[in-house]
Amino acid sequence: MAGRRLGLGLALGMAATIAAANAGDGQALAQSATWTADNGNGTFTNPLFFDEFSDPDMIRVGDDFYLTGTTMHAMPGLPILHSRDLVNWKFVGYAMDKLDLGPDFRLEGGKNVYGRGIWAPSFRYRDGIFYIFTNINGQNSQIFSATSPGGPWKRTPMKRSLHDMSVLFDDDGKTWVVWGYQDIHLAQLDATLTDIVPGTERIIIRKGEGMGEGSHFYKFAGRYFITSAEWASPFRMPAARADTLTGPWEVNRAISIDEDFGQINGWRVAGNNEPITLVPPSTARGALALHQGGIIQTPAGEWWGWSMFEGNSVGRLTGLSPITWKDGWPYFGLPGNLGRTPRTWVKPALPVQPDRAPYARGDRFDGPELGAVWQWNHVPVDANWSLRARPGALRLTTLPASGFLQARNTLTQRAMGPQSAAVVEIDASGLRAGDVAGLALLNRPHASIAIERTGAGLALVVTDELRGEIARQPMPSERLWLRADGDFSTDQAQFAVSTDGRRFSNVGTPITMPYQLLTFQGVRYSLFAYNKGSKPGGHADFLDFAVNEPRAESRPAIPYGKHVRFTPIGAAGSPMLAQPLLVQQHPLGRVSLLHGGQALTVAKDGAVTMRRADGGVAQQFQWMEALTGGALLMSLETHRYLHVADDGSLRADSPGATADNKDRSRFSVR
């Protein structure tokens, strides 16, 4: 897979990269490589996708795996992805085209469903029919059903709202459902699947016994299991099991806990209410970890788990975890380090699939339909957008709106981490007085770079919801290229403009993109056009859109064959690490660390010594990288990480990376 690692310099590093990528005739924007989890060497690196995929649920039908997740107020919703190897996924379709349940779903009358809509789906299959059971705020739960994952899908309202429900088709033909937060309810569904059989509802696990929400309901080898998610710090995945549905139910408070891959807590919006107040980054633990997901068995008999974790402003991400059964519990992680997931690990023993991402990010708008990656913000007004009015362009005809958040026909796609830049060419010649059109970061607070038509002509305007208008300048041209550079490792963005698609100039000051629950989504790159007045205005033509990812490469940068020094990040090195070590290559992204014919060797208790190099398991480490930065070396002997202990000795018994690196397991490599 193509890709090149760059530093985190935003305004200079990314600007130079995008300018170079866009060099040429200025007519077509270059499309860079996009993130995939497959490392091409038999391993994968989490996350599966570096864009938001929240509340994931997965099923296996024969040799095929299918995945769906939450899409809130975005239309179409409930994407269906397909895989044969659990690492590479292909987009199949959406289960829901539009969900029009009133003026709030259409952004009418000042109403909206931000932070609401479709969420927490339960994906199931029985007797040739695919089912997705899902929640809608303020509405009854819904069922989507189809005989093919590609659709068409039929929507059927249920008779009740069942919070974070999960359905089990039992082997006796009955259908059961669990739902709730901490108090876990159980009931039998009737033959229509839309209502509860009278007299079957009961609470099977009570508040305080250790369960959370986001249940996933299973039956393995005659025993019932429920996984759930507890968001009260620290994030964790509890599980429950019982030999019969009526119990008794036994709870394991954490089959997965603390795994945030060393990620720092980024900028955040305090609480879930307005006015918006930002909280700065911190190294506090427990608020980002893997926590909501489920487990699946492959045709080869392997067990794997998937779960989401908080990815800061880019949104909730999905991780893949090896499962280790111990004492009858399906722990996420490897023997010796249960509950912790390696960021890089060996792919499932399944047929090799092409290295692919689910979506093509760019769009020239020259096809009969929008690319699959696009979703509308709320229900669109179909009469006011077109791919045919001007061939090779997306035309948005403006409608009146009080501001960006109430603008109809805003077209969005999820931002890509860890860094990406969205670039769009826009023809503003069709704008009328009061029209504003451009490129936005849909978030709370939101921000945009836009062209506005006033009585004085065209002006380029940069707006930040928190700071108001932060830049305005007259524009001599009706055709511009607008760019939003996003660094999701620092939660910072920068807008830029070009008159030729090659040379860009930054406009305004950097924008802070926080993690927030007001939209319950990560940042979305958005194309919009609306009129500030009370009447419809003109139109804007978007001619080309591209997303470039300077750090699209998922593969860890391992310095094979080089002598390097390892220094714990934020701490002085130990005597053993003061000397350079030769990085010897092994298959599957593994290394031995040598000096003078000897190698770092790990004992079963985690003690590390130098022994004669033999390349055995005790001398091999899985090389991976923390999301916050730094190399991680997981011993194959202990499945724990090399670190500098409090007494200065080198050991391989750290459970995993943390953002504060207090156990000194994250190393800079020089």
XYZ file of C-alpha atoms in Angstrom:
670
model
C 0.000 0.000 0.000
C 1.323 3.406 -0.906
C 1.837 5.930 1.832
C 4.454 8.032 3.552
C 4.792 9.027 7.173
C 5.120 12.724 7.871
C 5.629 14.772 10.975
C 2.748 16.462 12.723
C 3.434 19.951 11.359
C 0.041 21.100 10.124
C 0.258 24.428 8.371
C 3.623 23.770 6.708
C 3.975 19.985 6.438
C 0.470 19.206 5.258
C 0.226 22.300 3.085
C 3.347 21.274 1.213
C 2.085 17.721 0.862
C -1.299 18.765 -0.505
C 0.210 21.344 -2.819
C 2.531 18.701 -4.231
C -0.322 16.222 -4.606
C -2.382 18.807 -6.462
C 0.378 19.991 -8.775
C -0.550 19.617 -12.444
C -3.166 21.203 -14.605
C -5.322 22.278 -11.670
C -8.342 20.526 -13.168
C -8.323 17.237 -11.288
C -7.364 16.874 -7.640
C -5.102 13.944 -6.813
C -6.470 11.180 -4.598
C -3.936 9.771 -2.154
C -3.885 6.358 -0.541
C -6.404 5.777 2.206
C -6.065 3.977 5.522
C -6.429 0.213 5.586
C -5.739 -2.032 8.560
C -3.947 -4.688 6.480
C -0.152 -4.398 6.796
C 0.514 -6.654 3.816
C 2.733 -9.015 5.836
C 0.157 -11.246 7.509
C -0.632 -8.734 10.263
C -3.132 -5.926 10.792
C -3.083 -2.685 12.752
C -6.022 -1.219 14.642
C -8.290 0.582 14.016
C -9.976 -1.339 11.234
C -11.047 2.004 9.755
C -9.588 5.388 10.698
C -12.948 7.060 10.324
C -15.928 6.785 12.602
C -17.657 3.421 12.794
C -19.539 3.402 16.074
C -21.719 0.845 17.869
C -20.556 -1.914 15.488
C -22.357 -5.219 15.198
C -21.257 -8.180 13.115
C -22.642 -11.472 11.877
C -21.208 -14.438 10.000
C -23.216 -16.190 7.298
C -21.229 -19.170 6.071
C -17.809 -17.854 5.055
C -18.991 -14.246 4.892
C -18.871 -11.572 7.570
C -21.169 -8.548 7.593
C -20.841 -5.398 9.674
C -23.097 -2.425 10.387
C -23.058 0.497 12.809
C -24.647 3.692 14.064
C -25.239 6.596 11.661
C -27.471 8.902 13.761
C -29.031 11.679 11.604
C -26.972 10.956 8.452
C -28.873 9.795 5.348
C -28.590 7.161 3.952
C -27.850 5.193 7.103
C -26.895 1.777 8.468
C -24.027 0.892 6.117
C -23.483 -2.782 5.313
C -19.855 -3.890 4.932
C -18.687 -7.337 3.810
C -15.462 -9.237 4.483
C -13.986 -12.704 4.265
C -10.935 -12.020 6.468
C -12.260 -9.591 9.151
C -9.587 -7.032 8.183
C -10.432 -5.877 4.653
C -13.994 -4.691 4.161
C -16.061 -3.820 1.115
C -19.088 -1.543 1.073
C -22.282 -3.381 0.071
C -25.023 -0.815 0.583
C -27.158 1.033 3.106
C -30.129 -0.521 4.882
C -31.870 2.845 5.140
C -32.183 5.416 2.354
C -34.107 8.107 4.224
C -35.817 8.302 7.578
C -38.438 11.051 7.432
C -40.394 11.009 10.656
C -41.263 14.696 10.907
C -39.978 18.259 10.506
C -37.071 17.719 12.901
C -35.680 15.041 10.567
C -35.925 17.597 7.718
C -34.388 20.583 9.558
C -37.691 22.435 9.276
C -39.051 25.071 11.624
C -35.764 25.404 13.458
C -35.926 21.767 14.544
C -33.302 19.051 14.160
C -32.290 15.556 15.283
C -28.611 16.258 15.953
C -27.303 13.650 18.353
C -30.324 11.483 17.642
C -31.629 9.270 14.848
C -30.542 5.689 14.070
C -28.185 4.101 16.616
C -27.004 0.898 18.319
C -28.059 -1.648 15.654
C -28.371 -5.377 16.311
C -27.423 -7.301 13.140
C -28.888 -10.800 12.796
C -29.598 -13.512 10.192
C -32.050 -16.415 10.116
C -33.488 -18.623 7.400
C -32.293 -16.544 4.466
C -33.305 -13.165 5.911
C -30.991 -10.434 7.213
C -32.314 -8.301 10.073
C -31.156 -5.057 11.661
C -32.940 -4.053 14.868
C -32.175 -0.480 15.857
C -33.108 2.493 18.017
C -34.542 5.895 17.127
C -34.755 8.602 19.790
C -38.353 9.459 20.627
C -39.660 6.668 18.411
C -40.268 2.959 18.747
C -37.447 0.622 17.784
C -37.263 -0.332 14.119
C -36.600 -3.496 12.120
C -34.913 -3.476 8.720
C -35.096 -6.750 6.812
C -33.854 -8.045 3.449
C -33.114 -11.308 1.677
C -29.783 -9.892 0.477
C -27.323 -7.652 2.353
C -27.369 -5.373 -0.697
C -31.113 -4.865 -0.281
C -33.734 -3.806 -0.915
C -34.420 -3.374 2.795
C -37.884 -3.069 4.327
C -38.468 -0.964 7.460
C -40.999 -2.130 10.064
C -41.671 -0.192 13.291
C -41.788 -2.196 16.503
C -44.442 -1.687 19.159
C -41.970 -0.459 21.802
C -38.644 1.292 22.231
C -36.015 -1.089 23.595
C -32.807 0.750 24.550
C -29.638 -0.777 23.037
C -31.462 -3.972 22.223
C -29.852 -7.209 21.016
C -31.749 -10.125 19.521
C -31.036 -13.846 19.791
C -32.596 -16.389 17.435
C -32.442 -19.429 19.690
C -31.977 -22.944 18.345
C -35.496 -23.957 19.471
C -37.073 -21.450 17.080
C -37.872 -18.828 19.711
C -36.625 -15.246 19.510
C -35.343 -13.407 22.562
C -34.299 -9.821 23.142
C -32.247 -8.115 25.850
C -31.991 -4.364 26.431
C -31.369 -1.648 29.013
C -28.585 0.081 30.923
C -27.283 -1.739 34.032
C -30.760 -3.190 34.598
C -30.753 -5.808 31.821
C -34.210 -6.802 30.598
C -35.109 -10.051 28.803
C -38.249 -10.885 26.841
C -39.469 -13.148 24.061
C -40.441 -11.553 20.750
C -43.573 -12.720 18.975
C -43.656 -14.267 15.507
C -43.769 -10.823 13.847
C -40.659 -9.759 15.811
C -42.378 -6.413 16.468
C -43.720 -6.982 19.982
C -43.025 -8.774 23.238
C -44.921 -11.933 24.122
C -47.061 -10.994 27.134
C -45.742 -12.272 30.443
C -42.186 -12.948 29.231
C -40.503 -9.664 30.222
C -38.247 -9.735 33.270
C -35.081 -8.135 34.639
C -32.331 -10.752 34.624
C -29.409 -8.596 35.827
C -29.941 -5.704 38.202
C -28.265 -2.343 38.520
C -25.060 -2.544 40.534
C -24.182 -6.073 39.425
C -21.669 -4.808 36.870
C -23.331 -4.633 33.451
C -23.700 -1.558 31.245
C -25.483 -0.951 27.922
C -24.929 -1.759 24.246
C -25.718 -5.446 24.772
C -24.765 -8.220 22.334
C -26.656 -11.477 22.975
C -25.239 -14.925 22.069
C -25.549 -18.636 22.638
C -22.362 -20.707 22.439
C -22.316 -24.447 23.026
C -25.608 -24.330 24.900
C -24.636 -21.438 27.195
C -25.996 -17.890 26.958
C -23.688 -14.863 26.920
C -24.255 -11.104 26.932
C -21.503 -8.582 26.354
C -22.143 -4.952 27.218
C -20.368 -1.622 27.623
C -19.902 0.441 30.751
C -18.981 4.045 29.996
C -18.591 5.162 33.602
C -14.830 5.648 33.927
C -12.917 3.588 33.237
C -14.529 2.350 30.028
C -14.782 -1.436 30.107
C -16.623 -4.350 28.542
C -18.444 -6.500 31.089
C -20.061 -9.808 30.201
C -22.669 -12.114 31.685
C -23.380 -15.809 31.227
C -26.013 -18.341 32.237
C -26.939 -21.921 31.489
C -30.597 -20.959 31.121
C -32.306 -17.734 30.110
C -33.868 -17.366 33.536
C -30.461 -17.601 35.176
C -28.797 -17.364 37.502
C -26.659 -14.897 35.527
C -23.002 -14.540 36.468
C -21.268 -11.241 35.630
C -17.622 -10.710 34.726
C -17.039 -6.983 35.142
C -14.289 -6.730 32.518
C -13.441 -9.049 29.651
C -11.831 -5.985 28.033
C -10.525 -2.947 29.910
C -8.017 -0.067 29.682
C -7.085 -0.593 26.016
C -6.741 2.827 24.391
C -3.533 2.051 22.434
C -1.742 4.841 24.333
C -4.040 7.547 22.990
C -4.228 10.915 24.723
C -7.556 12.466 25.714
C -7.963 15.236 23.152
C -9.982 18.433 23.237
C -13.517 17.923 24.531
C -16.797 19.735 24.938
C -17.727 19.864 28.591
C -20.976 18.003 29.166
C -23.713 17.618 26.603
C -25.394 21.007 26.760
C -24.982 24.487 25.395
C -23.326 26.964 25.729
C -20.286 25.098 24.477
C -17.216 25.079 26.700
C -13.985 23.360 25.665
C -11.853 21.191 27.931
C -8.135 20.891 27.005
C -6.329 17.578 26.397
C -5.153 15.410 29.276
C -3.430 12.095 29.912
C -6.200 10.836 32.209
C -6.803 7.121 31.777
C -9.948 5.117 31.138
C -12.072 7.451 29.007
C -11.115 6.179 25.537
C -10.778 2.429 25.896
C -12.334 -0.378 23.842
C -15.730 -1.033 25.364
C -18.747 -1.779 23.123
C -18.789 -4.748 20.790
C -19.124 -8.481 20.511
C -17.494 -11.764 19.583
C -17.568 -14.089 16.605
C -16.160 -17.478 15.581
C -14.561 -17.997 12.181
C -15.083 -21.076 9.972
C -11.577 -22.140 11.038
C -12.681 -22.176 14.677
C -10.849 -19.048 15.819
C -12.560 -16.565 18.115
C -12.322 -12.830 17.517
C -13.816 -9.768 19.117
C -14.603 -6.309 17.844
C -15.398 -3.175 19.804
C -15.386 0.570 19.480
C -13.195 3.075 21.252
C -13.230 6.852 21.438
C -10.956 8.323 18.759
C -11.266 11.934 19.933
C -12.532 14.397 17.314
C -12.392 11.947 14.387
C -15.118 9.942 16.125
C -15.577 6.465 17.532
C -13.313 3.882 15.914
C -13.555 0.084 15.681
C -10.856 -2.333 16.814
C -10.347 -6.047 16.163
C -9.154 -8.268 19.014
C -8.019 -11.867 19.386
C -10.185 -13.745 21.907
C -8.776 -16.026 24.587
C -11.205 -18.272 26.439
C -10.320 -18.759 30.098
C -12.500 -20.250 32.802
C -15.387 -20.168 30.364
C -15.080 -16.426 29.626
C -14.213 -14.900 26.225
C -11.480 -12.397 27.124
C -10.290 -9.848 24.610
C -6.536 -10.283 24.441
C -3.809 -12.908 24.489
C -2.770 -15.461 27.131
C -0.874 -13.710 29.891
C -2.439 -10.320 29.120
C -6.192 -10.809 29.138
C -8.349 -7.754 28.653
C -5.756 -5.888 26.552
C -5.726 -5.877 22.752
C -2.518 -5.600 20.702
C -2.656 -2.720 18.270
C -0.792 -4.844 15.698
C -1.342 -8.580 15.540
C -1.565 -11.584 13.218
C -4.567 -11.629 10.884
C -7.272 -14.276 11.339
C -6.629 -17.659 9.717
C -8.931 -16.914 6.801
C -8.495 -16.665 3.027
C -6.255 -13.765 2.027
C -8.294 -10.828 0.757
C -7.189 -7.824 -1.311
C -5.925 -4.902 0.746
C -8.877 -2.542 0.555
C -10.845 0.192 2.283
C -14.660 0.285 2.188
C -14.927 3.619 0.379
C -13.396 5.783 -2.313
C -13.136 9.173 -0.620
C -12.895 11.411 -3.661
C -15.686 12.222 -6.103
C -15.565 13.990 -9.466
C -19.367 14.115 -9.485
C -19.380 12.768 -13.037
C -21.355 9.593 -12.378
C -25.086 8.934 -12.192
C -24.980 8.734 -8.386
C -23.045 10.131 -5.477
C -20.200 8.010 -4.156
C -21.121 5.551 -1.414
C -19.084 7.485 1.154
C -21.463 10.477 1.050
C -24.320 10.999 3.493
C -26.742 13.909 3.788
C -27.063 15.850 7.012
C -30.716 15.036 7.813
C -33.260 14.310 5.066
C -32.324 16.094 1.813
C -34.594 18.130 -0.446
C -34.122 16.193 -3.663
C -35.378 19.009 -5.890
C -32.554 21.261 -4.681
C -29.529 19.161 -5.560
C -28.451 17.607 -8.834
C -25.674 15.736 -10.623
C -27.336 16.432 -13.997
C -27.907 20.189 -14.029
C -24.224 20.587 -14.813
C -22.499 17.357 -15.878
C -19.358 16.766 -13.813
C -20.594 18.849 -10.896
C -22.697 18.604 -7.772
C -25.133 21.513 -7.857
C -26.637 22.670 -4.576
C -29.495 25.137 -5.008
C -29.727 27.322 -1.941
C -32.630 27.321 0.474
C -33.086 29.830 3.297
C -31.519 28.908 6.629
C -30.713 30.649 9.889
C -27.178 29.294 9.789
C -25.006 26.343 8.868
C -26.565 23.873 11.305
C -30.044 24.504 9.835
C -28.855 24.473 6.201
C -30.580 21.756 4.216
C -28.814 19.555 1.652
C -25.447 19.618 3.390
C -23.507 16.687 1.960
C -21.083 15.019 4.390
C -18.503 12.303 4.733
C -16.580 11.167 7.784
C -13.175 12.755 8.287
C -10.175 10.429 8.075
C -7.492 10.093 10.747
C -4.879 10.424 11.824
C -4.436 13.265 9.319
C -6.335 14.195 6.197
C -7.127 17.152 4.006
C -10.362 17.661 2.098
C -10.049 19.759 -1.060
C -12.953 20.883 -3.220
C -13.221 22.994 -6.366
C -16.197 25.348 -6.350
C -17.783 27.566 -8.980
C -19.587 30.393 -7.201
C -20.841 32.209 -10.299
C -24.413 31.042 -9.644
C -24.633 32.503 -6.136
C -27.119 35.315 -5.533
C -27.216 37.972 -2.852
C -27.285 36.383 0.603
C -26.008 33.014 -0.627
C -23.125 31.341 1.153
C -21.498 28.090 0.007
C -18.355 26.191 0.840
C -16.549 23.525 2.823
C -17.281 22.911 6.505
C -16.199 20.830 9.437
C -19.522 19.550 10.758
C -18.948 19.281 14.488
C -19.867 21.240 17.609
C -18.436 23.769 17.452
C -18.583 23.727 13.639
C -16.306 25.722 11.341
C -16.296 26.574 7.651
C -14.545 28.290 4.784
C -17.118 29.720 2.402
C -17.838 32.091 -0.449
C -20.537 34.655 0.273
C -22.311 36.852 -2.254
C -23.110 40.330 -0.961
C -24.007 43.612 -2.630
C -20.286 44.378 -2.743
C -19.448 41.144 -4.594
C -17.905 37.856 -3.512
C -16.094 37.457 -0.206
C -14.175 34.554 1.277
C -15.281 34.006 4.873
C -13.896 31.703 7.574
C -16.196 31.085 10.523
C -15.785 29.253 13.805
C -18.956 28.625 15.814
C -17.225 29.573 19.068
C -15.311 32.619 17.790
C -17.673 33.844 15.095
C -16.231 35.222 11.866
C -12.446 34.995 12.063
C -11.453 36.036 8.537
C -13.040 37.847 5.598
C -11.455 38.991 2.365
C -12.759 39.955 -1.090
C -12.341 37.339 -3.815
C -11.358 38.282 -7.361
C -12.417 34.934 -8.822
C -15.683 32.994 -8.909
C -13.791 29.697 -9.171
C -11.808 28.620 -6.126
C -10.331 25.585 -4.449
C -11.114 25.325 -0.733
C -9.190 23.072 1.618
C -9.557 21.895 5.211
C -6.444 20.319 6.727
C -7.307 18.131 9.702
C -4.811 16.763 12.201
C -6.851 14.426 14.370
C -3.903 13.517 16.569
C -3.940 17.113 17.867
C -7.590 18.001 17.107
C -6.518 20.992 15.034
C -7.626 22.118 11.576
C -6.567 24.842 9.167
C -8.470 26.257 6.206
C -6.760 27.276 2.977
C -7.712 28.655 -0.455
C -6.302 28.509 -3.975
C -7.193 30.139 -7.284
C -5.479 27.463 -9.399
C -5.740 24.221 -7.397
C -1.968 24.125 -6.862
C -0.799 26.991 -4.657
C -2.745 27.283 -1.411
C -2.706 30.031 1.200
C -3.896 29.532 4.753
C -6.895 31.628 5.732
C -7.690 32.465 9.328
C -6.178 30.816 12.376
C -6.178 27.117 13.393
C -9.510 25.646 14.449
C -9.901 23.381 17.477
C -12.004 20.299 16.739
C -13.217 18.770 20.019
C -14.796 15.431 20.795
C -18.430 16.068 21.654
C -21.830 14.468 22.167
C -24.034 17.249 20.777
C -24.104 15.603 17.333
C -22.863 12.240 18.683
C -20.609 11.995 15.634
C -17.012 12.718 14.783
C -15.956 15.550 12.505
C -17.434 15.417 9.000
C -16.147 17.129 5.898
C -19.204 18.874 4.474
C -20.262 20.650 1.294
C -23.028 23.191 1.840
C -24.938 26.069 0.266
C -27.750 28.136 1.780
C -29.237 31.615 1.726
C -29.128 33.893 4.751
C -32.342 35.609 3.720
C -35.930 34.429 3.716
C -36.053 33.423 0.053
C -34.308 30.749 -2.023
C -31.271 32.128 -3.786
C -28.996 30.787 -6.510
C -26.731 27.782 -6.649
C -23.169 26.570 -6.121
C -21.398 24.004 -8.302
C -18.875 21.676 -6.640
C -16.704 20.305 -9.442
C -14.216 18.004 -7.793
C -13.588 16.648 -4.293
C -10.565 14.781 -2.934
C -9.306 13.599 0.432
C -5.560 13.264 0.854
C -4.029 11.331 3.742
C -0.353 12.047 4.438
C -0.277 9.280 7.069
C -2.423 6.692 5.335
C 0.157 3.969 5.959
C -0.976 1.678 8.764
C 2.155 -0.471 8.746
C 4.516 0.246 11.674
C 7.784 1.839 10.544
C 10.230 -0.836 11.726
C 13.953 0.002 11.281
C 15.008 -3.481 10.188
C 18.770 -4.039 9.987
C 19.612 -0.794 11.758
C 21.328 -0.072 15.045
C 18.981 2.142 17.067
C 18.665 3.530 20.579
C 15.425 3.105 22.510
C 14.549 5.889 24.939
C 11.385 5.820 27.045
C 9.236 8.789 26.074
C 9.238 11.351 28.852
C 11.911 9.570 30.902
C 15.639 8.905 30.953
C 16.863 5.644 29.465
C 18.069 2.671 31.484
C 21.683 1.492 31.276
C 20.618 -1.461 29.109
C 19.010 0.896 26.612
C 21.938 3.299 26.531
C 23.674 1.256 23.837
C 22.437 0.834 20.268
C 20.636 -2.421 19.487
C 20.459 -4.114 16.107
C 16.858 -4.657 14.939
C 16.754 -8.162 13.442
C 13.775 -8.957 11.223
C 11.420 -11.895 11.727
C 8.202 -12.686 9.822
C 4.892 -11.074 10.773
C 6.408 -7.752 11.805
C 8.456 -9.221 14.637
C 11.980 -8.391 15.731
C 14.851 -9.453 17.928
C 17.092 -6.829 19.521
C 20.767 -7.757 19.339
C 24.084 -6.519 20.698
C 27.404 -8.302 20.326
C 25.891 -11.654 19.359
C 23.424 -11.547 22.233
C 19.721 -10.711 22.249
C 17.208 -9.320 24.712
C 15.626 -12.445 26.187
C 12.396 -12.545 28.186
C 11.698 -15.027 30.976
C 8.194 -16.227 31.758
C 8.021 -13.830 34.726
C 8.891 -10.886 32.476
C 12.540 -10.523 33.524
C 14.815 -9.420 30.685
C 18.439 -10.446 30.233
C 20.976 -10.624 27.428
C 21.494 -14.178 26.141
C 23.144 -15.759 23.137
C 21.006 -14.948 20.118
C 18.947 -17.919 18.925
C 15.860 -16.209 17.436
C 13.465 -18.160 19.647
C 10.108 -17.005 20.973
C 11.691 -15.607 24.140
C 13.788 -13.279 21.973
C 11.018 -12.049 19.673
C 8.856 -8.956 20.027
C 5.823 -7.824 18.061
C 6.605 -4.275 16.964
C 3.715 -1.819 17.069
C 3.124 1.882 17.584
C 1.026 3.803 20.108
C -1.610 6.181 18.807
C -0.005 9.022 20.752
C 3.406 8.127 19.356
C 6.275 5.833 20.178
C 7.275 2.235 19.538
C 5.768 -0.629 21.554
C 7.500 -3.997 21.819
C 5.269 -6.862 22.937
C 7.120 -9.980 24.044
C 5.902 -13.179 22.405
C 6.889 -14.979 25.607
C 4.597 -13.007 27.937
C 2.325 -11.088 25.545
C 3.265 -8.085 27.652
C 5.301 -5.053 26.759
C 8.921 -4.134 27.220
C 9.303 -1.254 29.664
C 11.643 0.339 32.174
C 10.589 -0.657 35.687
C 10.699 1.641 38.707
C 14.066 0.210 39.765
C 15.532 1.017 36.344
C 15.568 -2.571 35.137
C 14.175 -3.644 31.805
C 11.167 -5.948 32.003
C 8.482 -7.329 29.685
C 5.478 -7.292 32.022
C 3.685 -4.036 31.194
C 0.036 -4.679 30.242
C 0.138 -1.990 27.546
C 0.615 1.596 26.496
C -0.829 4.610 28.282
C -0.877 8.243 27.210
C 1.079 9.349 30.294
C 3.674 6.560 29.755
C 4.212 6.223 33.489
C 5.416 2.654 33.087
C 7.811 3.774 30.308
C 6.654 1.256 27.697
C 6.523 3.723 24.791
C 9.937 4.349 23.261
C 11.358 6.902 20.899
C 13.643 5.209 18.399
C 16.737 6.905 16.994
